[in-house]
mmCIF file of C-alpha atoms and ligand atoms in Angstrom:
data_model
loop_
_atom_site.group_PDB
_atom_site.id
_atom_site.type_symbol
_atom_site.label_atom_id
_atom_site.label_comp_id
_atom_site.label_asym_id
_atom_site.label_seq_id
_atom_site.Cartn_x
_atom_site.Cartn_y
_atom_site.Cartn_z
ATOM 1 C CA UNK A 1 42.491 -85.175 -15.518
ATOM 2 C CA UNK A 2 41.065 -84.872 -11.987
ATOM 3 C CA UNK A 3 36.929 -84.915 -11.990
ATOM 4 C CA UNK A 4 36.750 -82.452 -8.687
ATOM 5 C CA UNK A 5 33.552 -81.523 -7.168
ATOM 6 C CA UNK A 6 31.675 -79.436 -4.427
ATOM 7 C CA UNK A 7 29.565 -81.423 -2.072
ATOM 8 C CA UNK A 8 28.398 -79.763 1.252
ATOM 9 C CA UNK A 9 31.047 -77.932 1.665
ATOM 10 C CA UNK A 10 33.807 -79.616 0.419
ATOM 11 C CA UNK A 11 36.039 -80.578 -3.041
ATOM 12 C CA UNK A 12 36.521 -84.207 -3.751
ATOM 13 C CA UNK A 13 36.982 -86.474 -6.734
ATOM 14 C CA UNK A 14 33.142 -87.060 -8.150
ATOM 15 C CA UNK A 15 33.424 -90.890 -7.303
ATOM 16 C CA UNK A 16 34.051 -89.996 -3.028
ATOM 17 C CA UNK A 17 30.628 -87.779 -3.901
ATOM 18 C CA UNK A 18 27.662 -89.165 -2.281
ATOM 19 C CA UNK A 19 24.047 -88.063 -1.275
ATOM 20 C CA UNK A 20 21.951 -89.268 1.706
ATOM 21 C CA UNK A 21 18.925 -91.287 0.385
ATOM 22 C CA UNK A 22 17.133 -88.909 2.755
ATOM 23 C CA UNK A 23 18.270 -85.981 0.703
ATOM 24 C CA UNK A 24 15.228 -84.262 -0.217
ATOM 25 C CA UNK A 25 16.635 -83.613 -3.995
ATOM 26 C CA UNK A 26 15.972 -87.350 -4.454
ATOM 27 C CA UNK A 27 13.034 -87.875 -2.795
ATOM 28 C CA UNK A 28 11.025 -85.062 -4.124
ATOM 29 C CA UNK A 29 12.580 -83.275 -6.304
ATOM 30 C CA UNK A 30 12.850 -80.390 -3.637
ATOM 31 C CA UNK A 31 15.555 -78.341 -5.271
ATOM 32 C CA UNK A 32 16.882 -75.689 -7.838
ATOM 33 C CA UNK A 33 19.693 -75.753 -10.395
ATOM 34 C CA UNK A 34 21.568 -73.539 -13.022
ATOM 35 C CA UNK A 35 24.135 -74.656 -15.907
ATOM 36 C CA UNK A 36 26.656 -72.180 -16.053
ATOM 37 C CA UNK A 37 28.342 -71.768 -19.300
ATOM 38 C CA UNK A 38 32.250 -71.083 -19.567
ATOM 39 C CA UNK A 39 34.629 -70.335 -22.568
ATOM 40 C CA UNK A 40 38.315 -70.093 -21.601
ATOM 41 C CA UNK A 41 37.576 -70.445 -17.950
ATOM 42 C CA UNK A 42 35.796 -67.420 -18.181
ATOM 43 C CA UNK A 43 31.809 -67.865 -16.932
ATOM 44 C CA UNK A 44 28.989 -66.610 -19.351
ATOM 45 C CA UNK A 45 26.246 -63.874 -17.834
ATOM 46 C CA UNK A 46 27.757 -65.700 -14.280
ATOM 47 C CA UNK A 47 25.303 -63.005 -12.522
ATOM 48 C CA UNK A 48 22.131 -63.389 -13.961
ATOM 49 C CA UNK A 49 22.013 -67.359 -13.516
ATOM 50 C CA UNK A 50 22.672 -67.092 -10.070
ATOM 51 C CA UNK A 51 20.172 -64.089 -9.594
ATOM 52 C CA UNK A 52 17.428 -66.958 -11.504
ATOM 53 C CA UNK A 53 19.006 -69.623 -9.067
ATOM 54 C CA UNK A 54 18.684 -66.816 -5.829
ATOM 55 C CA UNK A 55 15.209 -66.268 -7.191
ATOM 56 C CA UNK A 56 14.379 -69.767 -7.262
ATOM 57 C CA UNK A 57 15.741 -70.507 -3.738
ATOM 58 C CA UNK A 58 13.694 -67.543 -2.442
ATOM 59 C CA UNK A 59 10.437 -68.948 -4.361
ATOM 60 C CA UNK A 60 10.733 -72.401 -2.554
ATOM 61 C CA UNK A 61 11.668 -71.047 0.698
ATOM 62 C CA UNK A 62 15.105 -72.771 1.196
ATOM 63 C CA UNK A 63 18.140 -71.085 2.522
ATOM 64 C CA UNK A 64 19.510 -73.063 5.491
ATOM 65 C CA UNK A 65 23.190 -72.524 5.039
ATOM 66 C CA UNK A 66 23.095 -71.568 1.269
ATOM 67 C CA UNK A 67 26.263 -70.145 0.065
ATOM 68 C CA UNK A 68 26.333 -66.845 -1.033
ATOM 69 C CA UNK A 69 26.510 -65.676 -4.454
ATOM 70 C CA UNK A 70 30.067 -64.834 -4.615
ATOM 71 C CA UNK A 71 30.847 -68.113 -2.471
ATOM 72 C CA UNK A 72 29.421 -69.800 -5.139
ATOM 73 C CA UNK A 73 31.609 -68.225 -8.023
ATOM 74 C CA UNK A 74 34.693 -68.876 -6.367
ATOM 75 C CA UNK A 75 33.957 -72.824 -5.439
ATOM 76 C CA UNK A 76 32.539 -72.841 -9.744
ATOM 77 C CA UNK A 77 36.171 -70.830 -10.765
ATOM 78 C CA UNK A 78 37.942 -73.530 -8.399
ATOM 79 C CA UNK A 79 36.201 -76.044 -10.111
ATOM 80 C CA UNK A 80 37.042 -74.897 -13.291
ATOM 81 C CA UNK A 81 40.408 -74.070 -12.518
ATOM 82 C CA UNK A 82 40.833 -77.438 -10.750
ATOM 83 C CA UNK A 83 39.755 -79.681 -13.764
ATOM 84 C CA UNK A 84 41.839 -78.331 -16.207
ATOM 85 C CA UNK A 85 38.929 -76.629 -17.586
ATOM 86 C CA UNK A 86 40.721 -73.235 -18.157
ATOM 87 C CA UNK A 87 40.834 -73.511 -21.848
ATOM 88 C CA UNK A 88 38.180 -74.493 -24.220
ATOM 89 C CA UNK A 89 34.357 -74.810 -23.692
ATOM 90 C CA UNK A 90 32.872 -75.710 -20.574
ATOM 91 C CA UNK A 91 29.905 -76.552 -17.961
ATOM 92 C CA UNK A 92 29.242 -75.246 -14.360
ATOM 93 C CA UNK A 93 26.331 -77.366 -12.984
ATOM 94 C CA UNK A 94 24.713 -75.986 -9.464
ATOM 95 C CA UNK A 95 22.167 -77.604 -7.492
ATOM 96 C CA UNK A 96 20.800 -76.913 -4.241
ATOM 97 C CA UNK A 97 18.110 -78.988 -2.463
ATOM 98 C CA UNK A 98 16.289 -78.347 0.887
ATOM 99 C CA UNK A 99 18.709 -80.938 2.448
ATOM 100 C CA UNK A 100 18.215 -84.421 4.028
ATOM 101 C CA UNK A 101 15.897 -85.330 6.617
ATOM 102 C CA UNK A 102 12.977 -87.766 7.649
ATOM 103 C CA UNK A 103 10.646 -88.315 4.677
ATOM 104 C CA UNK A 104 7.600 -86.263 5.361
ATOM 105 C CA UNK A 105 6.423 -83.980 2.836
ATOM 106 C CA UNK A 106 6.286 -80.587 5.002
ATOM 107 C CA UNK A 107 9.367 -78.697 5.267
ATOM 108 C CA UNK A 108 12.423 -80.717 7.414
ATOM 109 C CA UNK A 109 13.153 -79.381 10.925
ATOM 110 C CA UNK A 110 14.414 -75.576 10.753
ATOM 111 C CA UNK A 111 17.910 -76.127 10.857
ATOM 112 C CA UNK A 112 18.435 -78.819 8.119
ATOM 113 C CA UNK A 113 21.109 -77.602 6.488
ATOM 114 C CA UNK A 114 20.510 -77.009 2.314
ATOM 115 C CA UNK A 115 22.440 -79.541 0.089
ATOM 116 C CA UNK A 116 24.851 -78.132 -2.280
ATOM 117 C CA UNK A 117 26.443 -79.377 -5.329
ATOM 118 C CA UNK A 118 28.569 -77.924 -7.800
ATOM 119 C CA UNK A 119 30.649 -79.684 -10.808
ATOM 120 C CA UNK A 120 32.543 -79.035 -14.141
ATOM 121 C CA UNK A 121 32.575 -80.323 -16.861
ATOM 122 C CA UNK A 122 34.335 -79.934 -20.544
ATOM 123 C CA UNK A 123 31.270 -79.287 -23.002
ATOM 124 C CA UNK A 124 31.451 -79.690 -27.422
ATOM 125 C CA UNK A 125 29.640 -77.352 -28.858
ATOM 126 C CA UNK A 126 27.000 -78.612 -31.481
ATOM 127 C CA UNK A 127 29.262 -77.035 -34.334
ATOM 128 C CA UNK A 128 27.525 -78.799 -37.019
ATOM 129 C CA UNK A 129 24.343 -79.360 -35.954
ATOM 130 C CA UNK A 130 24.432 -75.762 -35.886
ATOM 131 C CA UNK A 131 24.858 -74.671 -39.511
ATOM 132 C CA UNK A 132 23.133 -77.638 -40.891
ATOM 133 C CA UNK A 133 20.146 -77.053 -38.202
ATOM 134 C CA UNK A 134 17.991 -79.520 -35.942
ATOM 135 C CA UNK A 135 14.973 -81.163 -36.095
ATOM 136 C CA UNK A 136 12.024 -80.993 -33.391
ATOM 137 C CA UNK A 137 8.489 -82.787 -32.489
ATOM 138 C CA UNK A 138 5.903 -81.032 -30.718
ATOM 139 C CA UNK A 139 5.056 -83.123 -27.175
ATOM 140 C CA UNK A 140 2.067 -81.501 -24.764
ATOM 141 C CA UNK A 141 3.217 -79.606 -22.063
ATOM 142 C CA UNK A 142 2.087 -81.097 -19.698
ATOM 143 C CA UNK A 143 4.143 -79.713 -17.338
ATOM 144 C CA UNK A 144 2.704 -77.674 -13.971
ATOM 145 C CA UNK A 145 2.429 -73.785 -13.809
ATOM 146 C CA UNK A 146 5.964 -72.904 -12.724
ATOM 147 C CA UNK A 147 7.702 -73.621 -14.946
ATOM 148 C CA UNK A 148 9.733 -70.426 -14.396
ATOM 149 C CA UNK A 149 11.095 -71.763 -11.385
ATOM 150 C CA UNK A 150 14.038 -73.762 -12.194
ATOM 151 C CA UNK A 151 13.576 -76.904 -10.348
ATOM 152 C CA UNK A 152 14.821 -80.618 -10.286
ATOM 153 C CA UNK A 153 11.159 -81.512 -11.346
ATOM 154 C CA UNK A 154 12.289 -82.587 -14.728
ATOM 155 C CA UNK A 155 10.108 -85.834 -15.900
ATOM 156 C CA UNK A 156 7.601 -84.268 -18.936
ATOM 157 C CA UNK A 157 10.990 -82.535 -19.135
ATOM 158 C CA UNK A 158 12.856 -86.230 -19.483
ATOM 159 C CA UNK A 159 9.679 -87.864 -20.973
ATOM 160 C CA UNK A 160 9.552 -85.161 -23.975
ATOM 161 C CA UNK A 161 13.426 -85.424 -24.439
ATOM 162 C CA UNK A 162 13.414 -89.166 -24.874
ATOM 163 C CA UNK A 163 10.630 -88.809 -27.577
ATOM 164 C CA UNK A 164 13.020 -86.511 -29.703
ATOM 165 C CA UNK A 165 15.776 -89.022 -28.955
ATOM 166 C CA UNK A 166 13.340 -91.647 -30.298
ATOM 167 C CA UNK A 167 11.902 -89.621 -33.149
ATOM 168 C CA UNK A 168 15.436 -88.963 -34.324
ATOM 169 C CA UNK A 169 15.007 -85.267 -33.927
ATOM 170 C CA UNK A 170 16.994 -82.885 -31.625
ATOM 171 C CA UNK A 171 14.887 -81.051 -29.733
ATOM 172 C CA UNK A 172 11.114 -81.142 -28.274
ATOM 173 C CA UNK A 173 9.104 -78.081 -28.334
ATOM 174 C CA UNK A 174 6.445 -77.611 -25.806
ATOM 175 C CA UNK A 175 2.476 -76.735 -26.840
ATOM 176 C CA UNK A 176 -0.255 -75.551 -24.275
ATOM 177 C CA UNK A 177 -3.412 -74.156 -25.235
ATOM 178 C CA UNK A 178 -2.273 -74.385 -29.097
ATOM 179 C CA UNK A 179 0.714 -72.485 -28.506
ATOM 180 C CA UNK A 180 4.681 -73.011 -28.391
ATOM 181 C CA UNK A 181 5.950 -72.006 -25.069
ATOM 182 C CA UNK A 182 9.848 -73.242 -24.886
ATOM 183 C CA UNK A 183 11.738 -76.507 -25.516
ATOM 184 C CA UNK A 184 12.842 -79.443 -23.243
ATOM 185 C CA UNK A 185 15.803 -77.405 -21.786
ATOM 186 C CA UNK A 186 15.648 -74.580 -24.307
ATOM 187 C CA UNK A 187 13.558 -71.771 -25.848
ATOM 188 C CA UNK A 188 11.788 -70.951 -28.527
ATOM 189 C CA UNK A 189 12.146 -68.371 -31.100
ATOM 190 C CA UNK A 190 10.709 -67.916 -34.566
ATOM 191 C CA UNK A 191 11.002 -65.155 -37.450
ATOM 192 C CA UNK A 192 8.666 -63.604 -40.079
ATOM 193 C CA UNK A 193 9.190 -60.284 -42.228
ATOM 194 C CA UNK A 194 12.125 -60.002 -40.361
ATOM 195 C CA UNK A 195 10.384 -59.534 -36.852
ATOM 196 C CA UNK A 196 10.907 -61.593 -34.205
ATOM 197 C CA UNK A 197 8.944 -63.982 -32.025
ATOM 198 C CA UNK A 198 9.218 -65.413 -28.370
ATOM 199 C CA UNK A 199 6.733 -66.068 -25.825
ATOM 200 C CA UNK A 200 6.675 -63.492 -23.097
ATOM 201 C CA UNK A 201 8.299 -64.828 -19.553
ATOM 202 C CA UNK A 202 5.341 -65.814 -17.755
ATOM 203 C CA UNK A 203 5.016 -69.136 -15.506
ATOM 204 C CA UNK A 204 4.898 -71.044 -18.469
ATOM 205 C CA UNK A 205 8.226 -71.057 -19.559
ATOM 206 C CA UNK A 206 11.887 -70.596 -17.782
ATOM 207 C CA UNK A 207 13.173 -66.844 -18.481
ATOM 208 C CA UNK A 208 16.128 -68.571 -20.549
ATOM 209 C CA UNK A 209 20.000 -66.848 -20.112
ATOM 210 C CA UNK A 210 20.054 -67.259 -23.494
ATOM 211 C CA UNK A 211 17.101 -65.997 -24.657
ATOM 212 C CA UNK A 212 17.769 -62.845 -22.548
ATOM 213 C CA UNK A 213 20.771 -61.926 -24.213
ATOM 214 C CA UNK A 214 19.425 -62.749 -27.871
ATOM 215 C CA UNK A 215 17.003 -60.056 -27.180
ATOM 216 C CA UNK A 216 19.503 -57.936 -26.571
ATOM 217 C CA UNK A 217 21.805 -58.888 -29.725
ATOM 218 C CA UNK A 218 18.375 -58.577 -31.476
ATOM 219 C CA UNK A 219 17.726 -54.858 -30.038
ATOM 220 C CA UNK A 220 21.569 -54.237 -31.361
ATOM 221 C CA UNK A 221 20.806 -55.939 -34.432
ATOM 222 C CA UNK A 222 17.795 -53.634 -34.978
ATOM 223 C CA UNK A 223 15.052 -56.483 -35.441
ATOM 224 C CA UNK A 224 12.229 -55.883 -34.052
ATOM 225 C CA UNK A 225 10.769 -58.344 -31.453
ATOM 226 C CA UNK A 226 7.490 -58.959 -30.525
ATOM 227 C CA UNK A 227 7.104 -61.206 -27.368
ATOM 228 C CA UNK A 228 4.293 -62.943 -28.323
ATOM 229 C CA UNK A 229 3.728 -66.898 -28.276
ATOM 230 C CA UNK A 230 3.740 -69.116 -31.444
ATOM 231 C CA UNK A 231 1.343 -70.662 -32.792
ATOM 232 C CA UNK A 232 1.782 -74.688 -33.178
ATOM 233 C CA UNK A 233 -0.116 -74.834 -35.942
ATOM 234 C CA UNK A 234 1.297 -71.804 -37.463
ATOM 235 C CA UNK A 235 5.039 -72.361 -37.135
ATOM 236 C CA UNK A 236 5.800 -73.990 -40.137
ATOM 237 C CA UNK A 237 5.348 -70.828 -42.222
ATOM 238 C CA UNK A 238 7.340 -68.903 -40.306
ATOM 239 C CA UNK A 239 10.915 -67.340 -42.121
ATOM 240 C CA UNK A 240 12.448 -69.355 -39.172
ATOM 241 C CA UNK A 241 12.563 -71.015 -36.205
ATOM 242 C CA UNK A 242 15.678 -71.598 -33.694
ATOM 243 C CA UNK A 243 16.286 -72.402 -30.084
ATOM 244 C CA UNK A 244 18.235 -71.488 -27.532
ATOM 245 C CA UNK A 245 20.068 -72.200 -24.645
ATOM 246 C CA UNK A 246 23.356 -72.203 -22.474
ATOM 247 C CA UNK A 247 24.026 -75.856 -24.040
ATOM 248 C CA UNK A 248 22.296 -75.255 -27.278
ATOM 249 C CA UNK A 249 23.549 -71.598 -27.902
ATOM 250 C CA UNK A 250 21.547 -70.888 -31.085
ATOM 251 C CA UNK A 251 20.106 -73.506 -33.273
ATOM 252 C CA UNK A 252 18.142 -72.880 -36.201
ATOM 253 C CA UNK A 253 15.064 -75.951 -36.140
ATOM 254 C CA UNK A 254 14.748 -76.810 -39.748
ATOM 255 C CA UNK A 255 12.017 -79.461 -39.167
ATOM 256 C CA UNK A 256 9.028 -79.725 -37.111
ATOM 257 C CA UNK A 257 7.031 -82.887 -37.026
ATOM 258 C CA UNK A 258 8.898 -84.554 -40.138
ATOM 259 C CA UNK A 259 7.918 -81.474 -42.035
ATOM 260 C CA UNK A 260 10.746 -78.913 -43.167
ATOM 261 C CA UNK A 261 10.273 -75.556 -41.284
ATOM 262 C CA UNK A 262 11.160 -72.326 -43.616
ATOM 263 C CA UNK A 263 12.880 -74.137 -46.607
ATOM 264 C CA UNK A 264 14.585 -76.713 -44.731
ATOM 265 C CA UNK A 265 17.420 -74.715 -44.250
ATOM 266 C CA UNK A 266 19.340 -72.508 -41.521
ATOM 267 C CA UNK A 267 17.972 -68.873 -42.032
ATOM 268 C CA UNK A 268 20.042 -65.630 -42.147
ATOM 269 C CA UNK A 269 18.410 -64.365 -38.848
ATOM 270 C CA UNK A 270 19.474 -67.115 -37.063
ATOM 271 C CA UNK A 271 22.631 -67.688 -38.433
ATOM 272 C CA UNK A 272 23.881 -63.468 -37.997
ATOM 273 C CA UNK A 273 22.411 -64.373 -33.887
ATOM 274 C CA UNK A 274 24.639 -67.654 -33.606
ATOM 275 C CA UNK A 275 27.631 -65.574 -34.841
ATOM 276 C CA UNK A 276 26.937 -62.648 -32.339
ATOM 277 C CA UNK A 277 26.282 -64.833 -29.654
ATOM 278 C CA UNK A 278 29.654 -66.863 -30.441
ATOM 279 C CA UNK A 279 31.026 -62.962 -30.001
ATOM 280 C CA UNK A 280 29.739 -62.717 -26.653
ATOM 281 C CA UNK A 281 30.617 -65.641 -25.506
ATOM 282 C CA UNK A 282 34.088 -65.435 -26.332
ATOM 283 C CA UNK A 283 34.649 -61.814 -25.498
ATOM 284 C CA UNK A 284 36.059 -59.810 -22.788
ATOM 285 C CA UNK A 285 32.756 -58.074 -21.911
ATOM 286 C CA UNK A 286 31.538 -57.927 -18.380
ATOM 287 C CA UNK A 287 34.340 -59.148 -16.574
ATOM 288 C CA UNK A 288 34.239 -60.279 -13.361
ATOM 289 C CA UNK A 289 36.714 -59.866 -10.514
ATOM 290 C CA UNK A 290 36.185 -62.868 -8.752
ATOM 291 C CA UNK A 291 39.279 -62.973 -6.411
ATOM 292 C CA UNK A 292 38.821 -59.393 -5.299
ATOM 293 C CA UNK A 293 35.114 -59.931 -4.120
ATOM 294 C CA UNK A 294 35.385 -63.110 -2.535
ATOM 295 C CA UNK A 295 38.789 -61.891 -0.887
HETATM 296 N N1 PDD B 301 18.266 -75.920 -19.494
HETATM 297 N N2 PDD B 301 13.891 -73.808 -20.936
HETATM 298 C C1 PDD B 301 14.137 -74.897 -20.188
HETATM 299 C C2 PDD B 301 12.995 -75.761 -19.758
HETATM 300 C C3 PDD B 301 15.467 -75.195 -19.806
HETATM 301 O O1 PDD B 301 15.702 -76.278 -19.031
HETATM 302 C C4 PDD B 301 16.521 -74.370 -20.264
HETATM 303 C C5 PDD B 301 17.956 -74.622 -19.880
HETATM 304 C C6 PDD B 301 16.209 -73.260 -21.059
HETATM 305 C C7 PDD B 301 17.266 -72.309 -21.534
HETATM 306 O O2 PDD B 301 17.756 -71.520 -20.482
HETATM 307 P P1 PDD B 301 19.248 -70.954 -20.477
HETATM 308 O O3 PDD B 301 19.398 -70.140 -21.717
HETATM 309 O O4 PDD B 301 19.319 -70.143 -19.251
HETATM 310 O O5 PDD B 301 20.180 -72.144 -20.484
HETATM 311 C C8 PDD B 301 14.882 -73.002 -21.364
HETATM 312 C C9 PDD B 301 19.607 -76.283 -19.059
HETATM 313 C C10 PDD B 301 20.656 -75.989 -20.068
HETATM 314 C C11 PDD B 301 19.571 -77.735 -18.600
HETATM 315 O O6 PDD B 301 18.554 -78.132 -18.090
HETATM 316 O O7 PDD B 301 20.569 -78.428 -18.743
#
């Protein structure tokens, strides 16, 4: 199957892809990117990732020659389209950096021209991870205080990922200040007396997809929701825990630290959200008629 991608413009096969070594993406880190969720060739919550990756691009003050919103739709649908991806699960990745120029560490000359990437790819859900449930470590978060910016900046990111790959566990979970704020490349949720816990959006964690639209399955579940961060050294008596994300979907965490969390076992809560979210995923809601606004 062909391996298309977007690259400054154009579609070509993912090998013909390359990036200056001046790019500023590899130099500094000096970009912003979304994964983009599809079932059936059919994008998940396609608007509010690329409002968070709009927001981001506005936060860092790069915009030379960005595509527009609905640009960027079309090239993912292509993409999709393109790679045989029309059926099944799948990943849109985005990522724009502030282009290539002479390394300095001020902004490039005006009109240096934003770099922008955008692939597909066919994605397995974690089917049985997912009703037997995952494991996590705690790791510091050490990370800086924007973390609601999505950025390339991902090393306590990488660094806190490769301990759970080396602890045997499946996710790390983030602690500042005594409290949980999100995951490696996910977010945190836990549940007590049937009330649910998150913590707030804030600079300390990214305002996860996913996490937005649990709330709302939540609110149509009836739970009630209290965002309010967890405490580390509180969360193994919690009724649950689970994470979430566009990869991750939701996963109850049935360990934490070697130590079972809630019984050891996927809670109800958790399980009724998966299910929902499955739902939504899968279903017809919010279409989106890409061909007529791009036409
Ligand atoms: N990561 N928190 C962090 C630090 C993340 O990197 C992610 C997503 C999330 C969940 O956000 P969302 O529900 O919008 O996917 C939370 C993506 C999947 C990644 O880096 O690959």
């Amino acid at each position: 199957m062909a391996d298309l991608v977007f690259l400054d413009g154009k579609f070509l096969p993912r090998q013909r892809a390359h990036i200056s070594v001046q790019d500023r993406g590899f130099l500094f880190g000096d970009g912003v990117y979304e994964m983009i969720r599809a079932s059936g060739g059919r994008m998940f919550e396609p608007d509010r990732h690329l409002e968070r990756l709009e927001s981001g691009l506005r936060a860092l003050r790069i915009g030379v020659g960005t595509p527009s919103r609905y640009d960027l739709l079309e090239i993912a649908r292509r993409l999709l389209e393109g790679n045989g991806l029309l059926a099944g699960d799948a990943t849109v990745y985005l990522q724009i950096t502030r282009g290539a120029a002479v390394r300095r560490h001020n902004f490039p000359p005006d009109a240096t021209p934003a770099t922008v990437f955008v692939s597909a790819a066919t994605f397995l859900p974690l089917e049985e991870l997912r009703h037997r449930g995952g494991s996590a470590i705690t790791q510091p978060d050490t990370r800086w205080s924007r973390c609601h910016l999505k950025t390339v900046n991902l090393l306590p990111n990488v660094l806190a990922k490769q301990a759970a790959v080396e602890a045997d566990v499946t996710e790390a979970v983030f602690v500042r200040d005594g409290f949980i704020t999100e995951g490696s490349s996910t977010n945190v949720f836990g549940a007590r007396d049937g009330e649910l816990f998150t913590h707030p959006t804030s600079n300390h964690i990214l305002p996860g997809i996913t996490r937005a639209v649990v709330l709302e399955l939540a609110a149509e579940i009836g739970l009630r929701v209290r965002e309010t961060p967890i405490l580390a050294a509180e969360a193994r008596d919690l009724d649950e825990m689970f994470i979430t994300g566009t990869t991750t979907d939701v996963l109850p965490i049935v360990r934490l630290d070697g130590r079972p969390v809630a019984g050891g076992v996927p809670g109800p809560i958790a399980l009724l959200l998966q299910e929902r979210l499955a739902e939504r995923l899968e279903g017809p809601t919010r279409p989106l008629p890409l061909r007529e606004v791009v036409a």
